[in-house]
mmCIF file of C-alpha atoms in Angstrom:
data_model
loop_
_atom_site.group_PDB
_atom_site.id
_atom_site.type_symbol
_atom_site.label_atom_id
_atom_site.label_comp_id
_atom_site.label_asym_id
_atom_site.label_seq_id
_atom_site.Cartn_x
_atom_site.Cartn_y
_atom_site.Cartn_z
ATOM 1 C CA MET A 499 -0.144 -0.095 0.120
ATOM 2 C CA THR A 500 1.326 3.321 -1.030
ATOM 3 C CA VAL A 501 -0.405 6.686 -1.604
ATOM 4 C CA ARG A 502 1.318 9.513 -3.599
ATOM 5 C CA PRO A 503 0.242 12.871 -4.888
ATOM 6 C CA MET A 504 -0.127 12.968 -8.424
ATOM 7 C CA PRO A 505 -2.556 13.562 -11.291
ATOM 8 C CA ALA A 506 -5.884 11.679 -10.917
ATOM 9 C CA SER A 507 -5.685 8.201 -12.340
ATOM 10 C CA ALA A 508 -7.922 6.820 -15.152
ATOM 11 C CA LEU A 509 -11.604 5.882 -14.221
ATOM 12 C CA LEU A 510 -11.646 2.298 -13.039
ATOM 13 C CA PHE A 511 -15.321 1.793 -13.525
ATOM 14 C CA SER A 512 -18.559 3.720 -12.978
ATOM 15 C CA ARG A 513 -19.829 3.670 -9.525
ATOM 16 C CA ARG A 514 -23.280 4.457 -10.584
ATOM 17 C CA ALA A 515 -23.306 1.748 -13.294
ATOM 18 C CA LEU A 516 -23.518 -0.770 -10.342
ATOM 19 C CA VAL A 517 -26.795 0.707 -9.272
ATOM 20 C CA GLY A 518 -30.139 -0.451 -10.892
ATOM 21 C CA THR A 519 -32.509 2.031 -12.446
ATOM 22 C CA ALA A 520 -35.746 0.715 -11.391
ATOM 23 C CA ILE A 521 -37.853 3.468 -9.807
ATOM 24 C CA ALA A 522 -41.247 2.773 -8.058
ATOM 25 C CA LEU A 523 -43.380 6.185 -7.782
ATOM 26 C CA GLY A 524 -46.036 7.104 -5.400
ATOM 27 C CA ALA A 525 -46.544 9.259 -2.365
ATOM 28 C CA LEU A 526 -48.043 9.128 1.171
ATOM 29 C CA PRO A 527 -48.015 12.496 3.063
ATOM 30 C CA SER A 528 -46.020 12.247 6.331
ATOM 31 C CA ARG A 529 -47.365 13.972 9.576
ATOM 32 C CA LEU A 530 -45.092 16.190 11.460
ATOM 33 C CA LEU A 531 -44.693 15.781 15.128
ATOM 34 C CA ALA A 532 -42.993 19.167 15.946
ATOM 35 C CA GLU A 533 -43.968 22.784 15.473
ATOM 36 C CA LYS A 534 -40.705 23.965 13.849
ATOM 37 C CA THR A 535 -40.852 24.492 9.959
ATOM 38 C CA GLY A 536 -37.893 24.414 7.692
ATOM 39 C CA GLU A 537 -36.379 23.644 4.354
ATOM 40 C CA LEU A 538 -34.223 20.895 3.134
ATOM 41 C CA ILE A 539 -32.503 19.822 -0.093
ATOM 42 C CA ALA A 540 -32.565 16.372 -1.905
ATOM 43 C CA GLY A 541 -29.867 15.546 -4.567
ATOM 44 C CA THR A 542 -30.697 13.038 -7.222
ATOM 45 C CA TYR A 543 -29.143 10.884 -9.919
ATOM 46 C CA ALA A 544 -30.201 12.059 -13.473
ATOM 47 C CA GLN A 545 -29.855 8.522 -15.020
ATOM 48 C CA GLU A 546 -32.325 7.282 -12.476
ATOM 49 C CA GLY A 547 -34.854 9.715 -13.548
ATOM 50 C CA GLY A 548 -33.808 12.271 -10.851
ATOM 51 C CA PRO A 549 -35.261 15.942 -11.669
ATOM 52 C CA GLY A 550 -32.247 17.646 -10.207
ATOM 53 C CA LEU A 551 -31.715 19.294 -6.791
ATOM 54 C CA VAL A 552 -35.127 19.280 -5.133
ATOM 55 C CA PRO A 553 -36.181 21.655 -2.295
ATOM 56 C CA LEU A 554 -38.179 20.034 0.595
ATOM 57 C CA MET A 555 -40.500 22.462 2.673
ATOM 58 C CA ALA A 556 -42.047 21.387 5.853
ATOM 59 C CA ARG A 557 -45.911 21.952 5.773
ATOM 60 C CA PRO A 558 -48.715 21.056 8.239
ATOM 61 C CA SER A 559 -49.584 18.155 5.815
ATOM 62 C CA GLY A 560 -45.807 17.013 5.590
ATOM 63 C CA TRP A 561 -42.689 17.496 3.696
ATOM 64 C CA VAL A 562 -43.418 19.050 0.336
ATOM 65 C CA ALA A 563 -41.129 18.880 -2.917
ATOM 66 C CA GLY A 564 -40.615 22.224 -4.518
ATOM 67 C CA HIS A 565 -39.668 22.968 -8.114
ATOM 68 C CA PRO A 566 -36.334 21.337 -8.788
ATOM 69 C CA LEU A 567 -33.225 23.062 -9.895
ATOM 70 C CA ASP A 568 -32.503 21.080 -13.179
ATOM 71 C CA THR A 569 -29.186 22.701 -13.712
ATOM 72 C CA ILE A 570 -27.691 20.849 -10.565
ATOM 73 C CA ARG A 571 -27.723 17.203 -11.683
ATOM 74 C CA ASN A 572 -26.172 14.152 -9.880
ATOM 75 C CA ALA A 573 -25.633 15.967 -6.630
ATOM 76 C CA SER A 574 -24.729 12.946 -4.743
ATOM 77 C CA PHE A 575 -23.364 14.677 -1.642
ATOM 78 C CA GLY A 576 -22.559 18.328 -0.329
ATOM 79 C CA VAL A 577 -21.696 20.290 2.636
ATOM 80 C CA ARG A 578 -22.641 23.898 3.771
ATOM 81 C CA ALA A 579 -20.347 26.373 5.445
ATOM 82 C CA SER A 580 -22.015 27.674 8.674
ATOM 83 C CA ALA A 581 -20.479 31.129 8.577
ATOM 84 C CA THR A 582 -21.298 32.046 4.941
ATOM 85 C CA GLY A 583 -24.040 29.674 4.003
ATOM 86 C CA ILE A 584 -22.272 28.546 0.915
ATOM 87 C CA ARG A 585 -22.921 25.085 -0.531
ATOM 88 C CA TYR A 586 -20.268 22.836 -1.983
ATOM 89 C CA LEU A 587 -22.193 20.237 -4.046
ATOM 90 C CA LEU A 588 -20.650 17.371 -5.807
ATOM 91 C CA ASP A 589 -21.685 16.340 -9.383
ATOM 92 C CA GLU A 590 -20.947 12.638 -9.496
ATOM 93 C CA GLN A 591 -19.623 11.786 -13.117
ATOM 94 C CA GLU A 592 -16.751 10.384 -14.707
ATOM 95 C CA LYS A 593 -15.088 13.893 -14.757
ATOM 96 C CA GLY A 594 -16.127 14.900 -11.362
ATOM 97 C CA ARG A 595 -17.098 18.463 -10.605
ATOM 98 C CA LEU A 596 -17.642 20.715 -7.516
ATOM 99 C CA GLY A 597 -20.313 23.478 -7.771
ATOM 100 C CA VAL A 598 -20.058 26.391 -5.221
ATOM 101 C CA TYR A 599 -23.495 28.108 -4.693
ATOM 102 C CA ASP A 600 -24.602 30.902 -2.506
ATOM 103 C CA ARG A 601 -27.735 30.895 -0.184
ATOM 104 C CA GLY A 602 -29.940 31.402 -3.246
ATOM 105 C CA PHE A 603 -28.239 28.636 -5.252
ATOM 106 C CA ARG A 604 -26.523 31.017 -7.500
ATOM 107 C CA LEU A 605 -23.338 29.468 -8.964
ATOM 108 C CA LEU A 606 -20.312 31.046 -7.873
ATOM 109 C CA GLY A 607 -17.790 28.653 -9.267
ATOM 110 C CA ASP A 608 -17.349 25.311 -10.925
ATOM 111 C CA PHE A 609 -14.278 23.280 -10.364
ATOM 112 C CA SER A 610 -12.887 19.760 -11.362
ATOM 113 C CA THR A 611 -12.518 17.417 -8.685
ATOM 114 C CA GLN A 612 -9.333 16.016 -10.394
ATOM 115 C CA GLY A 613 -11.158 12.648 -10.232
ATOM 116 C CA ALA A 614 -13.889 10.412 -11.176
ATOM 117 C CA ASP A 615 -17.266 10.091 -9.234
ATOM 118 C CA PRO A 616 -16.897 12.340 -6.349
ATOM 119 C CA CYS A 617 -19.093 10.974 -3.539
ATOM 120 C CA HIS A 618 -18.267 12.779 -0.163
ATOM 121 C CA ALA A 619 -16.981 16.017 1.031
ATOM 122 C CA ALA A 620 -15.947 17.776 4.319
ATOM 123 C CA LEU A 621 -14.998 21.131 5.584
ATOM 124 C CA SER A 622 -12.213 21.617 8.229
ATOM 125 C CA PRO A 623 -13.393 22.950 11.499
ATOM 126 C CA ASP A 624 -12.524 26.653 10.740
ATOM 127 C CA GLY A 625 -13.882 26.458 7.161
ATOM 128 C CA GLY A 626 -10.564 27.084 5.663
ATOM 129 C CA LEU A 627 -10.141 23.709 3.901
ATOM 130 C CA LEU A 628 -12.509 21.626 1.873
ATOM 131 C CA ALA A 629 -11.837 17.954 1.098
ATOM 132 C CA VAL A 630 -13.472 15.720 -1.531
ATOM 133 C CA ALA A 631 -13.415 11.961 -2.021
ATOM 134 C CA ASN A 632 -13.236 10.725 -5.601
ATOM 135 C CA TYR A 633 -14.590 7.038 -5.534
ATOM 136 C CA SER A 634 -13.796 5.568 -8.908
ATOM 137 C CA SER A 635 -10.328 7.013 -9.103
ATOM 138 C CA GLY A 636 -9.551 6.420 -5.423
ATOM 139 C CA SER A 637 -8.288 10.031 -4.695
ATOM 140 C CA VAL A 638 -8.733 12.861 -2.446
ATOM 141 C CA ALA A 639 -8.617 16.438 -3.254
ATOM 142 C CA VAL A 640 -8.130 19.400 -0.821
ATOM 143 C CA TRP A 641 -8.764 22.995 -1.593
ATOM 144 C CA ARG A 642 -8.031 26.112 0.424
ATOM 145 C CA ILE A 643 -11.156 28.162 0.923
ATOM 146 C CA ASP A 644 -11.302 31.985 1.400
ATOM 147 C CA ARG A 645 -13.329 32.136 4.669
ATOM 148 C CA THR A 646 -14.763 35.584 3.722
ATOM 149 C CA THR A 647 -16.089 34.635 0.151
ATOM 150 C CA GLY A 648 -16.181 30.954 0.484
ATOM 151 C CA ARG A 649 -14.666 30.430 -2.765
ATOM 152 C CA PRO A 650 -11.843 27.761 -3.364
ATOM 153 C CA MET A 651 -8.463 29.392 -3.910
ATOM 154 C CA GLY A 652 -5.984 28.021 -6.509
ATOM 155 C CA GLU A 653 -5.526 24.448 -7.524
ATOM 156 C CA ALA A 654 -6.577 21.486 -5.378
ATOM 157 C CA GLN A 655 -3.950 19.254 -3.699
ATOM 158 C CA LEU A 656 -4.387 15.645 -4.668
ATOM 159 C CA ALA A 657 -3.548 12.283 -3.096
ATOM 160 C CA VAL A 658 -4.203 9.184 -4.944
ATOM 161 C CA HIS A 659 -4.656 5.972 -2.973
ATOM 162 C CA THR A 660 -3.339 2.530 -4.113
ATOM 163 C CA GLY A 661 -4.699 -0.864 -2.852
ATOM 164 C CA SER A 662 -7.148 -3.484 -3.556
ATOM 165 C CA GLY A 663 -9.192 -6.243 -1.840
ATOM 166 C CA PRO A 664 -10.279 -9.806 -2.581
ATOM 167 C CA ASN A 665 -13.720 -8.670 -3.880
ATOM 168 C CA ARG A 666 -12.692 -8.323 -7.559
ATOM 169 C CA ALA A 667 -16.022 -6.706 -8.589
ATOM 170 C CA ARG A 668 -15.853 -3.938 -6.019
ATOM 171 C CA GLN A 669 -12.036 -3.827 -4.932
ATOM 172 C CA ALA A 670 -10.077 -3.951 -8.170
ATOM 173 C CA GLY A 671 -8.395 -0.761 -7.022
ATOM 174 C CA ALA A 672 -8.832 1.904 -4.466
ATOM 175 C CA HIS A 673 -12.245 3.687 -3.897
ATOM 176 C CA ALA A 674 -12.271 6.668 -1.630
ATOM 177 C CA HIS A 675 -15.666 6.926 -0.153
ATOM 178 C CA TRP A 676 -15.434 9.239 2.961
ATOM 179 C CA VAL A 677 -13.189 12.091 4.121
ATOM 180 C CA GLY A 678 -13.297 13.967 7.593
ATOM 181 C CA PHE A 679 -10.743 16.429 9.303
ATOM 182 C CA ALA A 680 -9.262 15.898 12.792
ATOM 183 C CA MET A 681 -6.846 17.469 15.019
ATOM 184 C CA GLY A 682 -8.071 20.937 14.190
ATOM 185 C CA GLY A 683 -7.840 20.452 10.534
ATOM 186 C CA LYS A 684 -4.138 19.126 10.495
ATOM 187 C CA LEU A 685 -5.196 15.619 9.651
ATOM 188 C CA LEU A 686 -7.555 14.235 7.054
ATOM 189 C CA HIS A 687 -8.923 10.698 7.300
ATOM 190 C CA ALA A 688 -10.162 9.093 4.060
ATOM 191 C CA VAL A 689 -12.149 5.760 4.265
ATOM 192 C CA ASP A 690 -11.216 3.567 1.196
ATOM 193 C CA LEU A 691 -13.616 0.876 0.248
ATOM 194 C CA GLY A 692 -11.313 -0.677 -2.305
ATOM 195 C CA ALA A 693 -8.199 -0.656 -0.324
ATOM 196 C CA ASP A 694 -9.844 -1.982 2.958
ATOM 197 C CA ALA A 695 -8.268 0.965 4.934
ATOM 198 C CA ILE A 696 -8.550 4.162 6.430
ATOM 199 C CA PHE A 697 -5.758 6.586 5.489
ATOM 200 C CA ALA A 698 -4.524 9.458 7.406
ATOM 201 C CA HIS A 699 -3.261 12.392 5.268
ATOM 202 C CA ALA A 700 -1.117 15.138 7.293
ATOM 203 C CA VAL A 701 -2.276 18.486 5.895
ATOM 204 C CA ASP A 702 -0.883 21.939 6.250
ATOM 205 C CA PRO A 703 -3.942 24.041 7.448
ATOM 206 C CA ARG A 704 -2.602 27.186 5.858
ATOM 207 C CA SER A 705 -1.700 25.956 2.388
ATOM 208 C CA GLY A 706 -3.890 22.851 2.161
ATOM 209 C CA ALA A 707 -0.842 20.875 1.021
ATOM 210 C CA ILE A 708 -0.844 17.155 1.854
ATOM 211 C CA ILE A 709 2.590 16.689 3.659
ATOM 212 C CA SER A 710 2.578 12.984 4.296
ATOM 213 C CA THR A 711 0.133 9.994 4.386
ATOM 214 C CA SER A 712 0.006 7.023 6.662
ATOM 215 C CA LEU A 713 -2.197 3.972 7.240
ATOM 216 C CA ALA A 714 -4.604 4.772 10.195
ATOM 217 C CA TYR A 715 -6.516 1.536 10.222
ATOM 218 C CA ARG A 716 -6.326 -1.637 8.255
ATOM 219 C CA ALA A 717 -9.961 -3.086 7.838
ATOM 220 C CA PRO A 718 -10.489 -6.822 7.363
ATOM 221 C CA ALA A 719 -9.969 -8.171 3.824
ATOM 222 C CA GLY A 720 -12.961 -7.858 1.751
ATOM 223 C CA SER A 721 -15.026 -5.903 4.313
ATOM 224 C CA GLY A 722 -15.216 -2.618 2.139
ATOM 225 C CA PRO A 723 -15.148 0.218 4.618
ATOM 226 C CA ARG A 724 -17.503 3.101 3.626
ATOM 227 C CA HIS A 725 -18.279 5.730 6.047
ATOM 228 C CA LEU A 726 -17.002 6.891 9.630
ATOM 229 C CA ALA A 727 -18.989 8.605 12.324
ATOM 230 C CA ARG A 728 -17.223 10.158 15.401
ATOM 231 C CA HIS A 729 -18.587 10.102 18.740
ATOM 232 C CA PRO A 730 -19.231 13.885 19.953
ATOM 233 C CA ARG A 731 -17.491 13.324 23.290
ATOM 234 C CA LEU A 732 -15.533 10.181 23.499
ATOM 235 C CA ARG A 733 -12.284 9.211 21.658
ATOM 236 C CA ILE A 734 -14.329 6.810 19.810
ATOM 237 C CA ALA A 735 -15.392 6.442 15.969
ATOM 238 C CA TYR A 736 -17.719 4.142 14.283
ATOM 239 C CA LEU A 737 -16.788 2.566 10.933
ATOM 240 C CA VAL A 738 -19.485 1.121 8.663
ATOM 241 C CA SER A 739 -18.365 -1.476 6.219
ATOM 242 C CA GLU A 740 -20.596 -1.827 3.091
ATOM 243 C CA LEU A 741 -19.515 -5.301 1.950
ATOM 244 C CA ALA A 742 -19.205 -7.071 5.256
ATOM 245 C CA ASN A 743 -22.529 -5.381 6.716
ATOM 246 C CA THR A 744 -20.812 -4.576 9.904
ATOM 247 C CA VAL A 745 -20.210 -1.624 12.133
ATOM 248 C CA THR A 746 -16.766 -1.473 14.050
ATOM 249 C CA THR A 747 -16.204 0.432 17.295
ATOM 250 C CA LEU A 748 -12.693 2.203 17.037
ATOM 251 C CA GLU A 749 -10.630 3.646 19.707
ATOM 252 C CA VAL A 750 -9.023 7.013 18.351
ATOM 253 C CA LEU A 751 -5.342 6.793 19.306
ATOM 254 C CA PRO A 752 -3.363 10.158 19.913
ATOM 255 C CA ASP A 753 -1.627 9.994 16.703
ATOM 256 C CA GLY A 754 -4.613 9.776 14.738
ATOM 257 C CA SER A 755 -4.598 6.053 14.002
ATOM 258 C CA PHE A 756 -7.344 3.645 15.190
ATOM 259 C CA ALA A 757 -7.650 0.471 17.213
ATOM 260 C CA ALA A 758 -10.610 -1.848 16.803
ATOM 261 C CA LYS A 759 -12.567 -2.557 19.926
ATOM 262 C CA GLY A 760 -15.547 -4.438 18.705
ATOM 263 C CA VAL A 761 -17.694 -5.461 15.557
ATOM 264 C CA LEU A 762 -21.275 -6.014 15.247
ATOM 265 C CA SER A 763 -23.417 -7.004 12.093
ATOM 266 C CA THR A 764 -25.803 -4.413 10.859
ATOM 267 C CA LEU A 765 -28.262 -7.053 9.806
ATOM 268 C CA PRO A 766 -30.481 -9.472 11.778
ATOM 269 C CA ALA A 767 -28.830 -12.805 12.509
ATOM 270 C CA ALA A 768 -31.498 -14.738 10.538
ATOM 271 C CA PHE A 769 -31.268 -12.539 7.411
ATOM 272 C CA SER A 770 -29.790 -14.514 4.432
ATOM 273 C CA GLY A 771 -30.441 -12.324 1.328
ATOM 274 C CA THR A 772 -28.186 -9.786 -0.350
ATOM 275 C CA SER A 773 -27.624 -6.127 1.617
ATOM 276 C CA THR A 774 -24.927 -3.591 1.664
ATOM 277 C CA ALA A 775 -24.642 -1.083 4.461
ATOM 278 C CA ALA A 776 -24.764 2.522 3.684
ATOM 279 C CA HIS A 777 -24.780 5.454 5.920
ATOM 280 C CA ILE A 778 -23.971 5.777 9.672
ATOM 281 C CA ALA A 779 -24.759 8.668 11.935
ATOM 282 C CA VAL A 780 -24.552 9.274 15.770
ATOM 283 C CA ASN A 781 -27.325 11.438 17.635
ATOM 284 C CA LYS A 782 -26.235 14.595 19.357
ATOM 285 C CA SER A 783 -26.049 13.245 22.741
ATOM 286 C CA GLY A 784 -23.941 10.305 21.597
ATOM 287 C CA THR A 785 -26.214 7.703 22.935
ATOM 288 C CA ARG A 786 -27.479 6.108 19.732
ATOM 289 C CA LEU A 787 -26.060 5.185 16.550
ATOM 290 C CA TYR A 788 -27.943 4.401 13.138
ATOM 291 C CA VAL A 789 -26.959 2.516 9.897
ATOM 292 C CA SER A 790 -28.850 2.012 6.673
ATOM 293 C CA ASN A 791 -28.998 -1.449 5.027
ATOM 294 C CA ARG A 792 -29.716 -1.477 1.355
ATOM 295 C CA GLY A 793 -31.310 -4.882 0.567
ATOM 296 C CA HIS A 794 -32.611 -5.734 3.967
ATOM 297 C CA ASP A 795 -34.091 -2.169 3.601
ATOM 298 C CA SER A 796 -33.951 -1.116 7.278
ATOM 299 C CA ILE A 797 -32.343 1.324 9.743
ATOM 300 C CA ALA A 798 -30.382 -0.465 12.347
ATOM 301 C CA VAL A 799 -30.522 1.187 15.889
ATOM 302 C CA PHE A 800 -27.723 0.707 18.338
ATOM 303 C CA ALA A 801 -27.410 1.916 22.007
ATOM 304 C CA ILE A 802 -24.148 3.604 22.694
ATOM 305 C CA GLY A 803 -22.825 2.599 26.184
ATOM 306 C CA ALA A 804 -20.687 4.988 28.547
ATOM 307 C CA ASP A 805 -17.611 3.459 27.117
ATOM 308 C CA GLY A 806 -18.677 3.815 23.316
ATOM 309 C CA GLY A 807 -19.620 0.236 23.128
ATOM 310 C CA LEU A 808 -22.631 -0.822 21.073
ATOM 311 C CA LYS A 809 -25.608 -2.923 21.716
ATOM 312 C CA LEU A 810 -28.262 -3.707 18.982
ATOM 313 C CA LEU A 811 -31.738 -2.119 19.797
ATOM 314 C CA GLN A 812 -33.866 -2.327 16.634
ATOM 315 C CA HIS A 813 -34.240 -2.871 13.063
ATOM 316 C CA ALA A 814 -36.897 -0.526 11.545
ATOM 317 C CA GLY A 815 -38.179 -0.707 8.011
ATOM 318 C CA SER A 816 -36.902 2.181 5.868
ATOM 319 C CA GLY A 817 -40.213 2.878 4.209
ATOM 320 C CA GLY A 818 -38.751 2.055 0.783
ATOM 321 C CA ARG A 819 -36.056 0.142 -1.080
ATOM 322 C CA GLY A 820 -32.489 0.872 -1.056
ATOM 323 C CA PRO A 821 -32.076 3.311 1.742
ATOM 324 C CA ARG A 822 -28.904 5.269 1.061
ATOM 325 C CA LEU A 823 -28.549 8.398 3.180
ATOM 326 C CA PHE A 824 -30.717 9.430 6.162
ATOM 327 C CA LEU A 825 -31.040 12.661 7.944
ATOM 328 C CA LEU A 826 -31.704 12.987 11.834
ATOM 329 C CA LEU A 827 -33.862 15.857 12.656
ATOM 330 C CA GLU A 828 -34.030 15.569 16.338
ATOM 331 C CA GLU A 829 -35.761 18.735 17.083
ATOM 332 C CA ARG A 830 -38.604 17.600 15.067
ATOM 333 C CA GLY A 831 -38.660 14.014 16.468
ATOM 334 C CA GLU A 832 -38.193 12.356 12.904
ATOM 335 C CA MET A 833 -35.749 10.820 10.590
ATOM 336 C CA LEU A 834 -35.851 11.183 6.845
ATOM 337 C CA VAL A 835 -34.523 8.442 4.574
ATOM 338 C CA ALA A 836 -33.521 8.799 1.007
ATOM 339 C CA ASN A 837 -34.748 5.442 -0.550
ATOM 340 C CA GLN A 838 -32.858 5.317 -3.907
ATOM 341 C CA ARG A 839 -34.419 2.420 -5.454
ATOM 342 C CA SER A 840 -38.040 3.111 -4.800
ATOM 343 C CA GLY A 841 -37.463 6.954 -5.338
ATOM 344 C CA ASN A 842 -38.915 8.251 -2.044
ATOM 345 C CA VAL A 843 -38.013 10.222 1.121
ATOM 346 C CA ALA A 844 -39.758 8.254 3.819
ATOM 347 C CA ARG A 845 -40.275 9.638 7.309
ATOM 348 C CA LEU A 846 -39.825 7.789 10.514
ATOM 349 C CA ARG A 847 -40.915 9.077 14.010
ATOM 350 C CA LEU A 848 -37.822 9.271 16.352
ATOM 351 C CA GLU A 849 -39.035 8.136 19.622
ATOM 352 C CA LYS A 850 -37.463 9.815 22.968
ATOM 353 C CA ASP A 851 -35.523 6.800 23.623
ATOM 354 C CA GLY A 852 -33.973 6.925 19.978
ATOM 355 C CA ARG A 853 -35.848 4.009 18.676
ATOM 356 C CA LEU A 854 -37.680 4.533 15.319
ATOM 357 C CA GLY A 855 -41.436 4.318 14.656
ATOM 358 C CA ALA A 856 -43.102 2.789 11.540
ATOM 359 C CA ALA A 857 -42.212 4.605 8.272
ATOM 360 C CA ALA A 858 -44.391 6.520 6.084
ATOM 361 C CA TYR A 859 -43.656 6.597 2.307
ATOM 362 C CA GLY A 860 -43.237 10.387 2.355
ATOM 363 C CA THR A 861 -42.389 12.310 -0.691
ATOM 364 C CA ALA A 862 -41.695 10.843 -4.166
ATOM 365 C CA ILE A 863 -38.506 11.980 -5.612
ATOM 366 C CA PRO A 864 -37.055 9.561 -8.187
ATOM 367 C CA GLY A 865 -33.283 8.710 -8.002
ATOM 368 C CA VAL A 866 -32.906 10.403 -4.509
ATOM 369 C CA VAL A 867 -29.374 9.752 -2.757
ATOM 370 C CA PHE A 868 -28.685 12.888 -0.695
ATOM 371 C CA LEU A 869 -30.532 14.878 1.802
ATOM 372 C CA SER A 870 -29.188 18.034 3.782
ATOM 373 C CA ALA A 871 -30.427 21.035 5.800
#
């Protein structure tokens, strides 16, 4: 395993080509259980019938889809700067693009991600750096951000992962799937599904230069690690592995590496079908962890102990097929789930104990893969 800064490698295969295009439509209004109103956005895949970036408005009758912005296609992920309100949205395609938009979704700039099929992004704690994971080319791009204007400055720094795994269909090469800053922006972790690894890139917070790279964690061969979620208080992180359908509790070591403390399946013991794990999130109090299962079509709910250990509480139906990303809206007492294959944003009641109620089908949005406030 080596990682080297260099131009982005050639496209290995299309990530989206692995996803079926069957879309089932329909809608069932969801009931809101809180008084607050707001607005969200939903990103879609154009090749699966997605209409573009769709605003979601909270109404007394439920979440209502607004007029889509059809100029923003294949927005598979994005982040928003809290200080400026500027959004950084990824256009997941062979020649990956990063779109920078103001609060009114006016385009401020369009940049190459220097890789193929960008799928995840993260801002540093001070908003001065932006990182993007390019899935199919197995690379990570880092920009300096002008914290006044929110615009990227200069060319992105690029690190290309190398490595592979035993699953030849999914792990013939490196596939960066998640990025996140640590140590005040001096370290960038990158979870790589193809290389069965978490890499740690040392970054100069002022220039954005990638100084060095090390292996922060070696995942079990063939497990296909996908996303990482950090505990809000403990030196603990949780790694969801897409191919193995597991969640691993990791101790965060002082040097930024990780040590495994325990592994649990995200699926019921009796389940024997095909499924892949997707999104992972921890609630604000650090007492519950959630994972979406595509195939079993469920959200696994885990209790988090005082030491960070996990205990399975529940599998709740996702309200559709192919749950990819979900959004915890704790102040509203609900979870919204982007069900990619059935093309709907389902709503699940979030109980006071962190368990989930029965899902309502919610709002029909073909090809939905991303949700954000």
